[in-house]
Structures are given as structure tokens and as C-alpha cells.
Short mmCIF file of C-alpha atoms in Angstrom, two decimals:
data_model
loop_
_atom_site.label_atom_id
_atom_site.label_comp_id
_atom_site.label_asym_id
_atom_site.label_seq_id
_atom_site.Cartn_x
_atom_site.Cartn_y
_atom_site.Cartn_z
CA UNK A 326 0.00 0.00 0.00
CA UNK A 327 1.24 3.56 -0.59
CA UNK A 328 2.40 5.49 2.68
CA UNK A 329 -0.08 5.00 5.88
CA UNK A 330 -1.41 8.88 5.16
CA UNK A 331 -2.58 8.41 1.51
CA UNK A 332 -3.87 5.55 -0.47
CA UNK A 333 -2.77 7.92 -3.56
CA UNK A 334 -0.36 6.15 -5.95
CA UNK A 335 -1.34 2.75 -5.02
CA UNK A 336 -2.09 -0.18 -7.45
CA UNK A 337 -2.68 -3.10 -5.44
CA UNK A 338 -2.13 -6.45 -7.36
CA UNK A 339 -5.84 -8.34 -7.55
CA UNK A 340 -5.67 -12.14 -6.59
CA UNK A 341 -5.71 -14.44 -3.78
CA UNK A 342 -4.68 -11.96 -1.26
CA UNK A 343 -6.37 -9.11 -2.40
CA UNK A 344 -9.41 -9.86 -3.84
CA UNK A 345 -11.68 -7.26 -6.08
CA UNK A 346 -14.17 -7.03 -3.58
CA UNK A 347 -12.04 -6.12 -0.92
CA UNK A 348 -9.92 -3.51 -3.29
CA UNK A 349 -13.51 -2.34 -4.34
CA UNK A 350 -14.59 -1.81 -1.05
CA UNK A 351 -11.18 0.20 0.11
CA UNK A 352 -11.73 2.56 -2.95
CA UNK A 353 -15.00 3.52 -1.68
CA UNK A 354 -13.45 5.07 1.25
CA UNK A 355 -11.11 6.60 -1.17
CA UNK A 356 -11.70 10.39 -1.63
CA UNK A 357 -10.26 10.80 -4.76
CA UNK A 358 -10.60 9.11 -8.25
CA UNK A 359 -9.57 5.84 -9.05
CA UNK A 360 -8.21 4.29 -12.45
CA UNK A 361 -10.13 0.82 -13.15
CA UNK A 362 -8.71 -1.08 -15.85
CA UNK A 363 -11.40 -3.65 -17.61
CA UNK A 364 -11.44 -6.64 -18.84
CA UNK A 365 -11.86 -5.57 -22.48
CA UNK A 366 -8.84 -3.25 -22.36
CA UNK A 367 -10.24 0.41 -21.36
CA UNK A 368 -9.88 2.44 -18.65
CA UNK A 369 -12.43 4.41 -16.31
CA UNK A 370 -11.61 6.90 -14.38
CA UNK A 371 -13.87 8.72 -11.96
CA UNK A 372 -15.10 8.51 -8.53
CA UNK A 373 -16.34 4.82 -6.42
CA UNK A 374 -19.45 6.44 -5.36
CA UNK A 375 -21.36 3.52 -4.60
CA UNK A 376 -20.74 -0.57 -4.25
CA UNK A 377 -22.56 -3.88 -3.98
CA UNK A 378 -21.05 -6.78 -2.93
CA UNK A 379 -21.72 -10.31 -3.30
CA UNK A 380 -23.26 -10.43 0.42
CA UNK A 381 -25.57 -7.20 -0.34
CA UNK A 382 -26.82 -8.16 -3.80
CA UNK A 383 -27.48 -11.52 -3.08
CA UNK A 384 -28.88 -13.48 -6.45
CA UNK A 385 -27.21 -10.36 -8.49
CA UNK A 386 -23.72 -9.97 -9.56
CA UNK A 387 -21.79 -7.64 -7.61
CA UNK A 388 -21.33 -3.99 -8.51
CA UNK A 389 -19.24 -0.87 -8.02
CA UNK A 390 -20.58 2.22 -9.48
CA UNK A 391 -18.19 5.12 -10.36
CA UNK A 392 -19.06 8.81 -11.55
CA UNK A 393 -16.72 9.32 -14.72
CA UNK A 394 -14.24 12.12 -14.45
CA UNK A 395 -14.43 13.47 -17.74
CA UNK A 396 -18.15 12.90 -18.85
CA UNK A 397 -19.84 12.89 -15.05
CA UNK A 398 -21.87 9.49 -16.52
CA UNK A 399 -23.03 7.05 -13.66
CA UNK A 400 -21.81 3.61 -14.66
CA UNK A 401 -22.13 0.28 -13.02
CA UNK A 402 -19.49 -2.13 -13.56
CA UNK A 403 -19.75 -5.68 -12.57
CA UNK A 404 -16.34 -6.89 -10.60
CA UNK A 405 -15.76 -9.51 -13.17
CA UNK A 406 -14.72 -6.65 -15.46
CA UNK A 407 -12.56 -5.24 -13.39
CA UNK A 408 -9.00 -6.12 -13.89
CA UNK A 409 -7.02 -3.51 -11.73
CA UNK A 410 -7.87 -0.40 -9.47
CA UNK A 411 -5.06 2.13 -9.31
CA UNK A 412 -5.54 5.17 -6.83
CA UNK A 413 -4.73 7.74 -8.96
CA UNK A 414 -6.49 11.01 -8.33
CA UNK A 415 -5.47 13.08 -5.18
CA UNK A 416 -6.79 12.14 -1.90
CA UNK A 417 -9.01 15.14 -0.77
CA UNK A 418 -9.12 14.03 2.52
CA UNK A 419 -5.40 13.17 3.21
CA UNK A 420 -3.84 15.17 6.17
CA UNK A 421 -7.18 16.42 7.29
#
């Protein structure tokens, strides 16, 4: 993880030990914009506004929905098309 004041700058490596859900679910708490990297090769990047997991949206595939940066769309994007998360916009609340 990037230093213990900012998540900024981190890319945490998905698998075993770090699971999409949990990476998900420590970019909500995240106040700044994130980088997710999809499945089919593009990039969002925007603000984790919202999540479901697999214990919230039980019978539905789990979600994390993100406010895009550029165009302020809402999307929803299903974990299993997210490939990486990188913490790249500045943390708003970091030394606060």
C-alpha cells in the first residue's frame, strides 16, 4: 500500500490476497478518483461512489458504481470486469 497517510499512488495487485471485492470496497473510502482497468482493455476513471457486494446483492452480480471524471456518466461495472484499481487522483481528505 502507498504510505499509511494516503492511499494515492497505489495499485494493489488483484488475486488471492487481495481480492476485487475487498480492493472495491477500500476505494469507496477513497476520496479521490480511481483508475479501473477492464477486462476488455479500457480504462475508467472517476469517482467509487457507490458498491454492492456479493453479500448485499445476493442473487445479483456484484457492482461498483463510479461517476466518470471526464463525462460525469453514472456507470455500473460488474467486478468480473474489473481487472485492476489504481488510486490515482489526489486524496481530498489526506492530512485532514
Amino acid at each position: 500500500m502507498a504510505d499509511e497517510e494516503s492511499l494515492q499512488g497505489w495499485e494493489p495487485v488483484i488475486g488471492d490476497e487481495m481480492p476485487v471485492a475487498k480492493v472495491v470496497e477500500i476505494a469507496f473510502g477513497y476520496r479521490g478518483d480511481v483508475s479501473l482497468d477492464l477486462v476488455d482493455g479500457t480504462t475508467i476513471v472517476g469517482y467509487l461512489f457507490n458498491y454492492q457486494s456479493g453479500r448485499i446483492a445476493v442473487g445479483r452480480a456484484p457492482i461498483a458504481e463510479v461517476i466518470q471524471t471526464d463525462t460525469g456518466e453514472r456507470l455500473r461495472l460488474p467486478y468480473d470486469q474489473i481487472r485492476a484499481v489504481r488510486y490515482s487522483g489526489r486524496d481530498m481528505a489526506a492530512g485532514q
